[in-house]
PDB file of C-alpha atoms in Angstrom:
ATOM      1  CA  MET A   1    -195.307 132.193  17.361  1.00 48.00           C
ATOM      2  CA  THR A   2    -194.080 128.698  16.475  1.00 57.00           C
ATOM      3  CA  GLU A   3    -190.336 129.265  16.498  1.00 85.00           C
ATOM      4  CA  LEU A   4    -188.261 126.817  18.492  1.00 95.00           C
ATOM      5  CA  ALA A   5    -184.812 127.317  19.934  1.00 96.00           C
ATOM      6  CA  PRO A   6    -182.004 125.718  17.859  1.00 95.00           C
ATOM      7  CA  ASN A   7    -181.932 122.362  19.645  1.00 97.00           C
ATOM      8  CA  GLU A   8    -185.494 122.008  20.876  1.00 97.00           C
ATOM      9  CA  SER A   9    -188.022 119.353  19.866  1.00 97.00           C
ATOM     10  CA  VAL A  10    -191.670 118.989  20.792  1.00 96.00           C
ATOM     11  CA  THR A  11    -193.792 115.857  20.551  1.00 95.00           C
ATOM     12  CA  GLY A  12    -197.529 116.512  20.172  1.00 95.00           C
ATOM     13  CA  ALA A  13    -199.527 119.142  18.291  1.00 95.00           C
ATOM     14  CA  LYS A  14    -201.346 120.380  21.403  1.00 96.00           C
ATOM     15  CA  ALA A  15    -198.093 120.745  23.283  1.00 95.00           C
ATOM     16  CA  MET A  16    -196.665 122.736  20.400  1.00 95.00           C
ATOM     17  CA  ALA A  17    -199.705 125.022  20.321  1.00 95.00           C
ATOM     18  CA  THR A  18    -199.489 125.575  24.075  1.00 95.00           C
ATOM     19  CA  LEU A  19    -195.791 126.379  23.834  1.00 95.00           C
ATOM     20  CA  ALA A  20    -196.422 128.814  20.971  1.00 95.00           C
ATOM     21  CA  ALA A  21    -199.082 130.622  23.007  1.00 95.00           C
ATOM     22  CA  MET A  22    -196.740 130.946  25.988  1.00 95.00           C
ATOM     23  CA  ARG A  23    -194.009 132.373  23.773  1.00 95.00           C
ATOM     24  CA  ALA A  24    -196.352 134.889  22.183  1.00 95.00           C
ATOM     25  CA  ASP A  25    -197.274 136.423  25.551  1.00 95.00           C
ATOM     26  CA  VAL A  26    -194.482 136.946  28.056  1.00 95.00           C
ATOM     27  CA  SER A  27    -196.444 139.366  30.243  1.00 96.00           C
ATOM     28  CA  PRO A  28    -196.775 136.789  33.070  1.00 96.00           C
ATOM     29  CA  LEU A  29    -192.987 137.030  33.483  1.00 97.00           C
ATOM     30  CA  THR A  30    -192.721 140.814  33.523  1.00 97.00           C
ATOM     31  CA  ALA A  31    -195.804 140.973  35.773  1.00 97.00           C
ATOM     32  CA  LYS A  32    -193.646 139.470  38.510  1.00 96.00           C
ATOM     33  CA  HIS A  33    -191.757 142.775  38.526  1.00 98.00           C
ATOM     34  CA  PRO A  34    -194.580 145.339  38.419  1.00 97.00           C
ATOM     35  CA  ALA A  35    -192.350 148.241  39.476  1.00 98.00           C
ATOM     36  CA  HIS A  36    -189.931 147.854  36.555  1.00 98.00           C
ATOM     37  CA  VAL A  37    -190.330 148.896  32.925  1.00 98.00           C
ATOM     38  CA  PHE A  38    -189.052 146.218  30.530  1.00 98.00           C
ATOM     39  CA  ARG A  39    -187.772 146.871  27.039  1.00 98.00           C
ATOM     40  CA  PRO A  40    -186.201 144.537  24.455  1.00 98.00           C
ATOM     41  CA  LEU A  41    -182.417 144.463  24.663  1.00 98.00           C
ATOM     42  CA  SER A  42    -182.128 145.825  21.119  1.00 98.00           C
ATOM     43  CA  GLU A  43    -184.181 148.896  22.094  1.00 98.00           C
ATOM     44  CA  MET A  44    -182.286 149.346  25.360  1.00 98.00           C
ATOM     45  CA  LEU A  45    -178.931 149.366  23.574  1.00 98.00           C
ATOM     46  CA  SER A  46    -180.236 151.911  21.048  1.00 98.00           C
ATOM     47  CA  ARG A  47    -181.483 154.166  23.849  1.00 98.00           C
ATOM     48  CA  TRP A  48    -178.153 154.008  25.656  1.00 98.00           C
ATOM     49  CA  ALA A  49    -176.246 154.727  22.453  1.00 98.00           C
ATOM     50  CA  ALA A  50    -178.499 157.728  21.761  1.00 98.00           C
ATOM     51  CA  ALA A  51    -177.711 158.977  25.273  1.00 97.00           C
ATOM     52  CA  GLY A  52    -173.996 158.926  24.453  1.00 98.00           C
ATOM     53  CA  ILE A  53    -173.076 155.598  26.050  1.00 98.00           C
ATOM     54  CA  ASP A  54    -170.535 153.606  24.044  1.00 98.00           C
ATOM     55  CA  THR A  55    -172.081 150.157  23.617  1.00 98.00           C
ATOM     56  CA  THR A  56    -169.186 148.854  21.501  1.00 98.00           C
ATOM     57  CA  PRO A  57    -167.823 146.590  24.288  1.00 98.00           C
ATOM     58  CA  PHE A  58    -171.136 144.749  24.513  1.00 98.00           C
ATOM     59  CA  HIS A  59    -171.356 144.136  20.769  1.00 98.00           C
ATOM     60  CA  ALA A  60    -167.708 143.075  20.589  1.00 98.00           C
ATOM     61  CA  GLY A  61    -168.256 140.680  23.491  1.00 98.00           C
ATOM     62  CA  VAL A  62    -171.269 139.155  21.761  1.00 98.00           C
ATOM     63  CA  GLU A  63    -169.217 138.561  18.609  1.00 98.00           C
ATOM     64  CA  ASN A  64    -166.543 136.856  20.682  1.00 98.00           C
ATOM     65  CA  ALA A  65    -169.192 134.680  22.324  1.00 98.00           C
ATOM     66  CA  ARG A  66    -170.687 133.854  18.932  1.00 98.00           C
ATOM     67  CA  ARG A  67    -167.321 132.606  17.653  1.00 98.00           C
ATOM     68  CA  ARG A  68    -166.688 130.559  20.771  1.00 98.00           C
ATOM     69  CA  TYR A  69    -170.169 129.022  20.786  1.00 98.00           C
ATOM     70  CA  VAL A  70    -169.933 127.838  17.199  1.00 98.00           C
ATOM     71  CA  GLY A  71    -167.099 125.618  18.412  1.00 97.00           C
ATOM     72  CA  TYR A  72    -169.522 123.971  20.846  1.00 98.00           C
ATOM     73  CA  GLY A  73    -172.122 123.404  18.141  1.00 98.00           C
ATOM     74  CA  LEU A  74    -174.334 126.460  18.737  1.00 98.00           C
ATOM     75  CA  ALA A  75    -174.900 128.331  15.474  1.00 94.00           C
ATOM     76  CA  LYS A  76    -177.624 130.758  16.611  1.00 97.00           C
ATOM     77  CA  MET A  77    -177.615 133.214  19.499  1.00 98.00           C
ATOM     78  CA  LEU A  78    -180.653 134.215  21.531  1.00 98.00           C
ATOM     79  CA  PRO A  79    -182.433 136.963  19.518  1.00 97.00           C
ATOM     80  CA  LEU A  80    -182.007 140.356  21.173  1.00 97.00           C
ATOM     81  CA  ASP A  81    -185.748 140.940  21.012  1.00 96.00           C
ATOM     82  CA  ARG A  82    -186.247 137.856  23.200  1.00 97.00           C
ATOM     83  CA  VAL A  83    -184.251 139.514  25.988  1.00 98.00           C
ATOM     84  CA  LEU A  84    -186.202 141.964  28.158  1.00 98.00           C
ATOM     85  CA  VAL A  85    -184.224 144.446  30.255  1.00 98.00           C
ATOM     86  CA  GLY A  86    -185.812 146.140  33.250  1.00 98.00           C
ATOM     87  CA  CYS A  87    -185.116 149.678  34.450  1.00 98.00           C
ATOM     88  CA  ASP A  88    -187.119 152.890  35.123  1.00 98.00           C
ATOM     89  CA  SER A  89    -188.308 151.319  38.349  1.00 98.00           C
ATOM     90  CA  SER A  90    -190.928 153.003  40.488  1.00 98.00           C
ATOM     91  CA  ARG A  91    -189.690 151.109  43.555  1.00 96.00           C
ATOM     92  CA  ALA A  92    -187.538 153.237  45.820  1.00 95.00           C
ATOM     93  CA  GLY A  93    -184.033 151.809  46.135  1.00 95.00           C
ATOM     94  CA  ALA A  94    -184.501 149.205  43.399  1.00 97.00           C
ATOM     95  CA  PHE A  95    -181.152 147.629  42.482  1.00 97.00           C
ATOM     96  CA  GLY A  96    -180.629 145.399  39.454  1.00 98.00           C
ATOM     97  CA  GLY A  97    -178.107 143.118  37.820  1.00 98.00           C
ATOM     98  CA  PHE A  98    -177.323 139.449  37.258  1.00 98.00           C
ATOM     99  CA  HIS A  99    -178.341 138.477  40.814  1.00 97.00           C
ATOM    100  CA  HIS A 100    -181.629 140.376  40.886  1.00 97.00           C
ATOM    101  CA  PRO A 101    -184.404 138.071  42.178  1.00 96.00           C
ATOM    102  CA  ASP A 102    -186.526 136.022  39.781  1.00 96.00           C
ATOM    103  CA  GLN A 103    -184.760 136.746  36.514  1.00 97.00           C
ATOM    104  CA  GLY A 104    -182.897 134.786  33.847  1.00 97.00           C
ATOM    105  CA  TYR A 105    -183.782 132.569  30.894  1.00 98.00           C
ATOM    106  CA  ARG A 106    -187.242 130.984  30.923  1.00 98.00           C
ATOM    107  CA  HIS A 107    -187.384 128.023  28.570  1.00 97.00           C
ATOM    108  CA  LEU A 108    -191.165 127.704  28.224  1.00 96.00           C
ATOM    109  CA  GLN A 109    -191.497 131.329  27.119  1.00 97.00           C
ATOM    110  CA  MET A 110    -188.119 131.275  25.286  1.00 97.00           C
ATOM    111  CA  VAL A 111    -187.255 134.664  26.736  1.00 98.00           C
ATOM    112  CA  ALA A 112    -184.686 136.070  29.127  1.00 98.00           C
ATOM    113  CA  VAL A 113    -185.821 138.578  31.748  1.00 98.00           C
ATOM    114  CA  ILE A 114    -182.919 140.583  33.165  1.00 98.00           C
ATOM    115  CA  THR A 115    -182.350 143.943  34.838  1.00 98.00           C
ATOM    116  CA  MET A 116    -179.953 146.855  34.409  1.00 98.00           C
ATOM    117  CA  TYR A 117    -177.074 146.649  36.867  1.00 98.00           C
ATOM    118  CA  GLY A 118    -177.097 149.285  39.598  1.00 96.00           C
ATOM    119  CA  PRO A 119    -179.787 151.715  40.786  1.00 97.00           C
ATOM    120  CA  MET A 120    -182.891 151.110  38.700  1.00 97.00           C
ATOM    121  CA  GLU A 121    -184.881 154.305  39.283  1.00 97.00           C
ATOM    122  CA  ARG A 122    -183.502 155.626  36.016  1.00 97.00           C
ATOM    123  CA  GLN A 123    -183.258 154.846  32.302  1.00 96.00           C
ATOM    124  CA  ASN A 124    -179.489 154.949  31.950  1.00 97.00           C
ATOM    125  CA  PRO A 125    -177.034 153.110  34.200  1.00 98.00           C
ATOM    126  CA  GLU A 126    -175.107 154.886  36.931  1.00 96.00           C
ATOM    127  CA  ASN A 127    -171.922 153.096  35.836  1.00 97.00           C
ATOM    128  CA  PRO A 128    -172.333 152.388  32.092  1.00 98.00           C
ATOM    129  CA  ALA A 129    -169.136 150.339  31.669  1.00 97.00           C
ATOM    130  CA  LEU A 130    -170.017 148.014  34.540  1.00 98.00           C
ATOM    131  CA  ALA A 131    -173.664 147.758  33.478  1.00 98.00           C
ATOM    132  CA  LEU A 132    -172.650 146.774  29.931  1.00 98.00           C
ATOM    133  CA  LEU A 133    -170.333 144.057  31.247  1.00 98.00           C
ATOM    134  CA  ASP A 134    -173.082 142.762  33.518  1.00 98.00           C
ATOM    135  CA  LEU A 135    -175.475 142.769  30.561  1.00 98.00           C
ATOM    136  CA  LEU A 136    -172.931 140.858  28.479  1.00 98.00           C
ATOM    137  CA  ARG A 137    -172.437 138.243  31.186  1.00 98.00           C
ATOM    138  CA  ALA A 138    -176.197 137.713  31.480  1.00 98.00           C
ATOM    139  CA  TYR A 139    -176.718 137.552  27.712  1.00 98.00           C
ATOM    140  CA  ALA A 140    -173.769 135.212  27.067  1.00 98.00           C
ATOM    141  CA  HIS A 141    -175.011 132.990  29.895  1.00 98.00           C
ATOM    142  CA  ASP A 142    -178.592 132.881  28.655  1.00 98.00           C
ATOM    143  CA  CYS A 143    -177.546 132.167  25.056  1.00 98.00           C
ATOM    144  CA  LEU A 144    -176.137 128.844  26.263  1.00 98.00           C
ATOM    145  CA  HIS A 145    -179.390 128.017  28.035  1.00 98.00           C
ATOM    146  CA  TYR A 146    -181.288 128.982  24.883  1.00 98.00           C
ATOM    147  CA  GLY A 147    -179.078 126.818  22.667  1.00 98.00           C
ATOM    148  CA  ALA A 148    -178.999 123.713  24.865  1.00 98.00           C
ATOM    149  CA  ARG A 149    -180.733 120.529  23.770  1.00 98.00           C
ATOM    150  CA  ARG A 150    -184.270 120.546  25.077  1.00 98.00           C
ATOM    151  CA  ARG A 151    -186.959 117.954  24.539  1.00 97.00           C
ATOM    152  CA  TYR A 152    -190.652 118.256  25.376  1.00 97.00           C
ATOM    153  CA  VAL A 153    -193.331 115.583  25.379  1.00 96.00           C
ATOM    154  CA  GLU A 154    -197.059 116.138  25.530  1.00 96.00           C
ATOM    155  CA  VAL A 155    -198.850 115.273  28.754  1.00 94.00           C
ATOM    156  CA  ALA A 156    -202.559 116.135  28.765  1.00 91.00           C
ATOM    157  CA  GLY A 157    -201.924 118.709  26.039  1.00 89.00           C
ATOM    158  CA  VAL A 158    -199.168 120.422  28.014  1.00 93.00           C
ATOM    159  CA  PRO A 159    -195.467 120.466  27.054  1.00 96.00           C
ATOM    160  CA  VAL A 160    -193.396 118.721  29.725  1.00 96.00           C
ATOM    161  CA  ARG A 161    -189.617 118.998  29.526  1.00 96.00           C
ATOM    162  CA  THR A 162    -187.904 115.623  29.710  1.00 96.00           C
ATOM    163  CA  GLN A 163    -184.398 116.682  28.691  1.00 97.00           C
ATOM    164  CA  TYR A 164    -182.305 119.788  29.146  1.00 97.00           C
ATOM    165  CA  GLY A 165    -178.726 119.474  27.940  1.00 98.00           C
ATOM    166  CA  ILE A 166    -177.349 116.366  29.637  1.00 97.00           C
ATOM    167  CA  ASN A 167    -179.972 116.399  32.376  1.00 96.00           C
ATOM    168  CA  TYR A 168    -183.096 114.290  32.198  1.00 95.00           C
ATOM    169  CA  ARG A 169    -186.487 114.181  33.848  1.00 93.00           C
ATOM    170  CA  ARG A 170    -189.367 111.781  33.516  1.00 91.00           C
ATOM    171  CA  ALA A 171    -192.751 113.090  32.471  1.00 90.00           C
ATOM    172  CA  THR A 172    -193.825 112.300  36.039  1.00 87.00           C
ATOM    173  CA  GLY A 173    -191.278 114.784  37.377  1.00 86.00           C
ATOM    174  CA  GLN A 174    -188.604 112.391  38.630  1.00 89.00           C
ATOM    175  CA  SER A 175    -185.172 113.933  38.143  1.00 91.00           C
ATOM    176  CA  TYR A 176    -182.054 112.131  36.884  1.00 94.00           C
ATOM    177  CA  SER A 177    -179.849 113.430  39.675  1.00 93.00           C
ATOM    178  CA  ALA A 178    -180.518 114.477  43.233  1.00 91.00           C
ATOM    179  CA  ALA A 179    -179.915 117.888  44.775  1.00 91.00           C
ATOM    180  CA  ASP A 180    -176.623 118.379  46.575  1.00 92.00           C
ATOM    181  CA  ARG A 181    -176.608 118.393  50.335  1.00 89.00           C
ATOM    182  CA  ARG A 182    -176.961 121.830  51.848  1.00 86.00           C
ATOM    183  CA  GLY A 183    -173.582 123.477  52.365  1.00 83.00           C
ATOM    184  CA  SER A 184    -171.718 120.950  50.214  1.00 87.00           C
ATOM    185  CA  HIS A 185    -168.508 122.231  48.612  1.00 88.00           C
ATOM    186  CA  HIS A 186    -168.656 119.719  45.755  1.00 90.00           C
ATOM    187  CA  THR A 187    -171.487 118.692  43.439  1.00 95.00           C
ATOM    188  CA  ARG A 188    -173.011 115.477  42.171  1.00 94.00           C
ATOM    189  CA  ASN A 189    -175.934 117.290  40.574  1.00 96.00           C
ATOM    190  CA  VAL A 190    -175.792 117.526  36.785  1.00 97.00           C
ATOM    191  CA  GLY A 191    -177.937 120.664  36.824  1.00 96.00           C
ATOM    192  CA  ILE A 192    -175.355 122.488  38.946  1.00 97.00           C
ATOM    193  CA  VAL A 193    -172.569 121.278  36.644  1.00 98.00           C
ATOM    194  CA  MET A 194    -174.399 122.630  33.586  1.00 98.00           C
ATOM    195  CA  GLU A 195    -175.195 125.948  35.259  1.00 98.00           C
ATOM    196  CA  GLY A 196    -171.586 126.274  36.355  1.00 98.00           C
ATOM    197  CA  ALA A 197    -170.306 125.458  32.870  1.00 98.00           C
ATOM    198  CA  CYS A 198    -172.571 128.093  31.300  1.00 98.00           C
ATOM    199  CA  ASP A 199    -171.531 130.758  33.765  1.00 98.00           C
ATOM    200  CA  LYS A 200    -167.824 129.942  33.566  1.00 98.00           C
ATOM    201  CA  GLU A 201    -168.039 130.441  29.809  1.00 98.00           C
ATOM    202  CA  ALA A 202    -170.070 133.643  30.083  1.00 98.00           C
ATOM    203  CA  ARG A 203    -167.654 135.114  32.599  1.00 98.00           C
ATOM    204  CA  ALA A 204    -164.679 134.201  30.395  1.00 98.00           C
ATOM    205  CA  VAL A 205    -166.285 136.190  27.563  1.00 98.00           C
ATOM    206  CA  THR A 206    -166.929 139.101  29.917  1.00 98.00           C
ATOM    207  CA  ARG A 207    -163.415 139.041  31.371  1.00 98.00           C
ATOM    208  CA  GLN A 208    -161.857 139.087  27.899  1.00 98.00           C
ATOM    209  CA  THR A 209    -164.066 142.030  26.943  1.00 98.00           C
ATOM    210  CA  ALA A 210    -163.101 143.971  30.068  1.00 98.00           C
ATOM    211  CA  GLU A 211    -159.431 143.377  29.303  1.00 98.00           C
ATOM    212  CA  ARG A 212    -159.777 144.292  25.637  1.00 98.00           C
ATOM    213  CA  PHE A 213    -161.492 147.606  26.344  1.00 98.00           C
ATOM    214  CA  GLY A 214    -159.553 148.478  29.462  1.00 97.00           C
ATOM    215  CA  VAL A 215    -162.523 148.531  31.820  1.00 97.00           C
ATOM    216  CA  ALA A 216    -161.062 149.153  35.258  1.00 95.00           C
ATOM    217  CA  GLU A 217    -162.334 147.630  38.473  1.00 96.00           C
ATOM    218  CA  PRO A 218    -164.395 150.238  40.379  1.00 94.00           C
ATOM    219  CA  SER A 219    -162.934 151.552  43.611  1.00 90.00           C
ATOM    220  CA  ASP A 220    -166.152 151.354  45.643  1.00 86.00           C
ATOM    221  CA  ALA A 221    -166.784 148.098  47.510  1.00 81.00           C
ATOM    222  CA  PRO A 222    -170.098 147.060  45.887  1.00 85.00           C
ATOM    223  CA  GLY A 223    -168.810 147.908  42.399  1.00 91.00           C
ATOM    224  CA  SER A 224    -165.505 146.131  42.967  1.00 94.00           C
ATOM    225  CA  LEU A 225    -167.276 142.992  44.140  1.00 94.00           C
ATOM    226  CA  ALA A 226    -169.645 143.060  41.155  1.00 96.00           C
ATOM    227  CA  PHE A 227    -166.725 143.509  38.730  1.00 97.00           C
ATOM    228  CA  ARG A 228    -164.884 140.508  40.171  1.00 97.00           C
ATOM    229  CA  ASP A 229    -168.072 138.480  40.070  1.00 97.00           C
ATOM    230  CA  LEU A 230    -168.884 139.131  36.438  1.00 97.00           C
ATOM    231  CA  THR A 231    -165.274 138.559  35.346  1.00 98.00           C
ATOM    232  CA  GLY A 232    -164.856 135.386  37.412  1.00 97.00           C
ATOM    233  CA  THR A 233    -162.083 136.774  39.615  1.00 97.00           C
ATOM    234  CA  LEU A 234    -163.714 136.595  43.051  1.00 95.00           C
ATOM    235  CA  THR A 235    -161.394 135.590  45.881  1.00 94.00           C
ATOM    236  CA  GLU A 236    -162.216 133.458  48.906  1.00 92.00           C
ATOM    237  CA  ASP A 237    -162.210 136.624  51.008  1.00 90.00           C
ATOM    238  CA  ASP A 238    -164.703 138.172  48.602  1.00 90.00           C
ATOM    239  CA  ILE A 239    -167.255 135.410  49.021  1.00 87.00           C
ATOM    240  CA  ARG A 240    -166.827 135.364  52.800  1.00 84.00           C
ATOM    241  CA  ARG A 241    -167.364 139.104  52.984  1.00 80.00           C
ATOM    242  CA  VAL A 242    -170.678 140.231  54.409  1.00 73.00           C
ATOM    243  CA  VAL A 243    -171.972 142.996  52.171  1.00 77.00           C
ATOM    244  CA  ASP A 244    -173.764 145.544  54.302  1.00 76.00           C
ATOM    245  CA  VAL A 245    -174.920 148.732  52.636  1.00 75.00           C
ATOM    246  CA  PRO A 246    -176.895 150.478  55.404  1.00 73.00           C
ATOM    247  CA  GLU A 247    -178.472 152.968  53.021  1.00 78.00           C
ATOM    248  CA  SER A 248    -179.615 150.238  50.602  1.00 84.00           C
ATOM    249  CA  GLU A 249    -181.352 147.080  51.731  1.00 89.00           C
ATOM    250  CA  GLU A 250    -181.532 145.883  48.114  1.00 92.00           C
ATOM    251  CA  GLN A 251    -177.779 146.231  47.599  1.00 91.00           C
ATOM    252  CA  THR A 252    -177.211 144.249  50.786  1.00 91.00           C
ATOM    253  CA  ARG A 253    -179.485 141.490  49.500  1.00 93.00           C
ATOM    254  CA  TYR A 254    -177.764 141.628  46.116  1.00 94.00           C
ATOM    255  CA  GLY A 255    -174.390 141.034  47.758  1.00 92.00           C
ATOM    256  CA  ALA A 256    -175.767 138.052  49.660  1.00 92.00           C
ATOM    257  CA  ALA A 257    -177.241 136.586  46.455  1.00 95.00           C
ATOM    258  CA  LEU A 258    -173.915 137.084  44.657  1.00 96.00           C
ATOM    259  CA  SER A 259    -172.037 135.232  47.376  1.00 94.00           C
ATOM    260  CA  GLY A 260    -174.618 132.442  47.519  1.00 94.00           C
ATOM    261  CA  TYR A 261    -174.482 131.878  43.765  1.00 96.00           C
ATOM    262  CA  GLU A 262    -170.685 131.824  43.767  1.00 96.00           C
ATOM    263  CA  LYS A 263    -170.585 129.234  46.548  1.00 95.00           C
ATOM    264  CA  GLY A 264    -173.556 127.194  45.365  1.00 95.00           C
ATOM    265  CA  VAL A 265    -172.755 127.089  41.647  1.00 97.00           C
ATOM    266  CA  ASN A 266    -169.392 128.401  40.501  1.00 97.00           C
ATOM    267  CA  ARG A 267    -167.218 127.070  43.321  1.00 96.00           C
ATOM    268  CA  ARG A 268    -168.916 123.682  43.163  1.00 97.00           C
ATOM    269  CA  TYR A 269    -168.287 123.526  39.423  1.00 98.00           C
ATOM    270  CA  SER A 270    -164.647 124.475  39.939  1.00 97.00           C
ATOM    271  CA  HIS A 271    -164.306 121.705  42.519  1.00 97.00           C
ATOM    272  CA  PHE A 272    -165.906 119.272  40.076  1.00 97.00           C
ATOM    273  CA  LEU A 273    -163.303 120.078  37.412  1.00 98.00           C
ATOM    274  CA  GLU A 274    -160.500 119.763  39.970  1.00 97.00           C
ATOM    275  CA  GLU A 275    -161.832 116.381  41.123  1.00 96.00           C
ATOM    276  CA  PHE A 276    -162.468 114.728  37.780  1.00 96.00           C
ATOM    277  CA  ALA A 277    -160.251 116.626  35.345  1.00 97.00           C
ATOM    278  CA  PRO A 278    -157.105 117.642  37.256  1.00 97.00           C
ATOM    279  CA  GLY A 279    -154.820 119.425  34.826  1.00 97.00           C
ATOM    280  CA  GLU A 280    -157.448 119.005  32.093  1.00 98.00           C
ATOM    281  CA  GLY A 281    -160.160 121.332  33.327  1.00 97.00           C
ATOM    282  CA  SER A 282    -160.318 123.322  30.101  1.00 98.00           C
ATOM    283  CA  GLU A 283    -160.735 120.162  27.995  1.00 98.00           C
ATOM    284  CA  CYS A 284    -163.458 118.813  30.273  1.00 98.00           C
ATOM    285  CA  HIS A 285    -165.240 122.179  30.279  1.00 98.00           C
ATOM    286  CA  THR A 286    -165.200 122.262  26.464  1.00 98.00           C
ATOM    287  CA  ARG A 287    -166.599 118.728  26.235  1.00 98.00           C
ATOM    288  CA  LEU A 288    -169.282 119.549  28.773  1.00 98.00           C
ATOM    289  CA  LEU A 289    -170.490 122.567  26.809  1.00 98.00           C
ATOM    290  CA  ALA A 290    -170.549 120.591  23.549  1.00 98.00           C
ATOM    291  CA  ALA A 291    -172.601 117.882  25.277  1.00 98.00           C
ATOM    292  CA  ILE A 292    -175.009 120.465  26.731  1.00 98.00           C
ATOM    293  CA  ILE A 293    -175.660 121.914  23.276  1.00 98.00           C
ATOM    294  CA  SER A 294    -176.050 118.564  21.505  1.00 98.00           C
ATOM    295  CA  GLY A 295    -177.678 116.661  24.343  1.00 97.00           C
ATOM    296  CA  ASP A 296    -175.389 113.736  23.557  1.00 97.00           C
ATOM    297  CA  VAL A 297    -173.254 112.561  26.461  1.00 96.00           C
ATOM    298  CA  THR A 298    -171.426 109.845  24.495  1.00 96.00           C
ATOM    299  CA  SER A 299    -168.157 111.686  23.885  1.00 96.00           C
ATOM    300  CA  LEU A 300    -168.062 113.244  27.345  1.00 97.00           C
ATOM    301  CA  GLY A 301    -168.898 109.899  28.939  1.00 97.00           C
ATOM    302  CA  ALA A 302    -166.133 108.118  27.040  1.00 97.00           C
ATOM    303  CA  TRP A 303    -163.656 110.841  28.028  1.00 98.00           C
ATOM    304  CA  LEU A 304    -164.569 110.439  31.706  1.00 98.00           C
ATOM    305  CA  ASP A 305    -164.480 106.642  31.439  1.00 97.00           C
ATOM    306  CA  ASP A 306    -160.943 106.746  30.055  1.00 97.00           C
ATOM    307  CA  ARG A 307    -159.842 108.518  33.223  1.00 97.00           C
ATOM    308  CA  HIS A 308    -162.049 107.052  35.938  1.00 97.00           C
ATOM    309  CA  GLY A 309    -163.392 103.745  34.676  1.00 97.00           C
ATOM    310  CA  PRO A 310    -166.584 102.552  32.987  1.00 97.00           C
ATOM    311  CA  GLY A 311    -169.894 104.205  33.824  1.00 95.00           C
ATOM    312  CA  THR A 312    -168.395 107.317  35.413  1.00 96.00           C
ATOM    313  CA  PHE A 313    -171.119 109.716  34.236  1.00 96.00           C
ATOM    314  CA  THR A 314    -174.027 107.609  35.483  1.00 94.00           C
ATOM    315  CA  GLY A 315    -172.135 106.726  38.643  1.00 94.00           C
ATOM    316  CA  LEU A 316    -171.587 110.378  39.433  1.00 94.00           C
ATOM    317  CA  PHE A 317    -174.970 111.823  38.606  1.00 95.00           C
ATOM    318  CA  ARG A 318    -177.769 109.256  38.363  1.00 93.00           C
ATOM    319  CA  THR A 319    -179.886 109.032  41.449  1.00 91.00           C
ATOM    320  CA  PRO A 320    -180.321 105.355  42.550  1.00 86.00           C
ATOM    321  CA  GLY A 321    -184.078 105.349  42.111  1.00 78.00           C
ATOM    322  CA  TYR A 322    -184.135 106.751  38.584  1.00 82.00           C
ATOM    323  CA  PHE A 323    -184.266 103.327  36.914  1.00 67.00           C
ATOM    324  CA  GLU A 324    -186.636 101.518  39.239  1.00 46.00           C
ATOM    325  CA  PRO A 325    -188.346  98.330  37.979  1.00 45.00           C
ATOM    326  CA  GLY A 326    -191.267  99.196  35.739  1.00 44.00           C
ATOM    327  CA  LEU A 327    -189.892 102.580  34.776  1.00 41.00           C
ATOM    328  CA  THR A 328    -188.616 103.233  31.281  1.00 44.00           C
ATOM    329  CA  ALA A 329    -185.675 105.448  30.373  1.00 43.00           C
TER     330      ALA A 329
END
């Protein structure tokens, strides 16, 4: 397999061959979840439809995402066969969804590994409407990762990523921006900003789909929390709530992961927009996504400079040691 994602580039024939080999065999990723059975998303949707589940909301949501993403410069969505969905788990009490451990888009393999929301010891979801929305959120999110600008250089025959969206890394591993301090409510990490932008967009698509098809918020506490999470309507009380499901250790962990992601990514991104684009959050968000897809920060940087002075982007995100003497950009 030699296919690249829409905005990827690889320097070096050996690096390209290594990348192709990794993309031809994704078993190392699914092997991390030995209890689950993984099937391509296209097959999973067909199975659910054959079982009488109406998958129309998912397909309609994808079409909405496709139209929106074209406006950011992304003309191709992540192929459904490059999305592997886990279910039929042999692990007692297995619980899946967007916050299941060790899942998501993997750029080296160019594949997304996700799980069916809810109890996983089955082929079909316990709550089909909620599972389809969760699947849509994950897919819409991972399409943006798939379509982002990504550049690899060859180091000892191995592809090393030096750019992802508007984030950069030297071949030696030095990152453009530093990690946020633990417990921080704001962010100065460009990786968090990009992750937050992707998820804000994915949740907007999911929320619109839920509204269009009249999907109601579940009455049970875990389901209600999951619905608010995937539609981007979590309250402060929601994220402070301690989810304790005595009969399900995995659901308890899932609730903790949900809250941690909301606080560590989505709330930090919201604070970023409030700080640097008050009253213009939607415009800034749009420019951020366009920059992530193209990898060109020029327009976004100029927009920020007009509001906060010259060099705002580098001043916000670049770690002081990134351009040390003797190092090249």
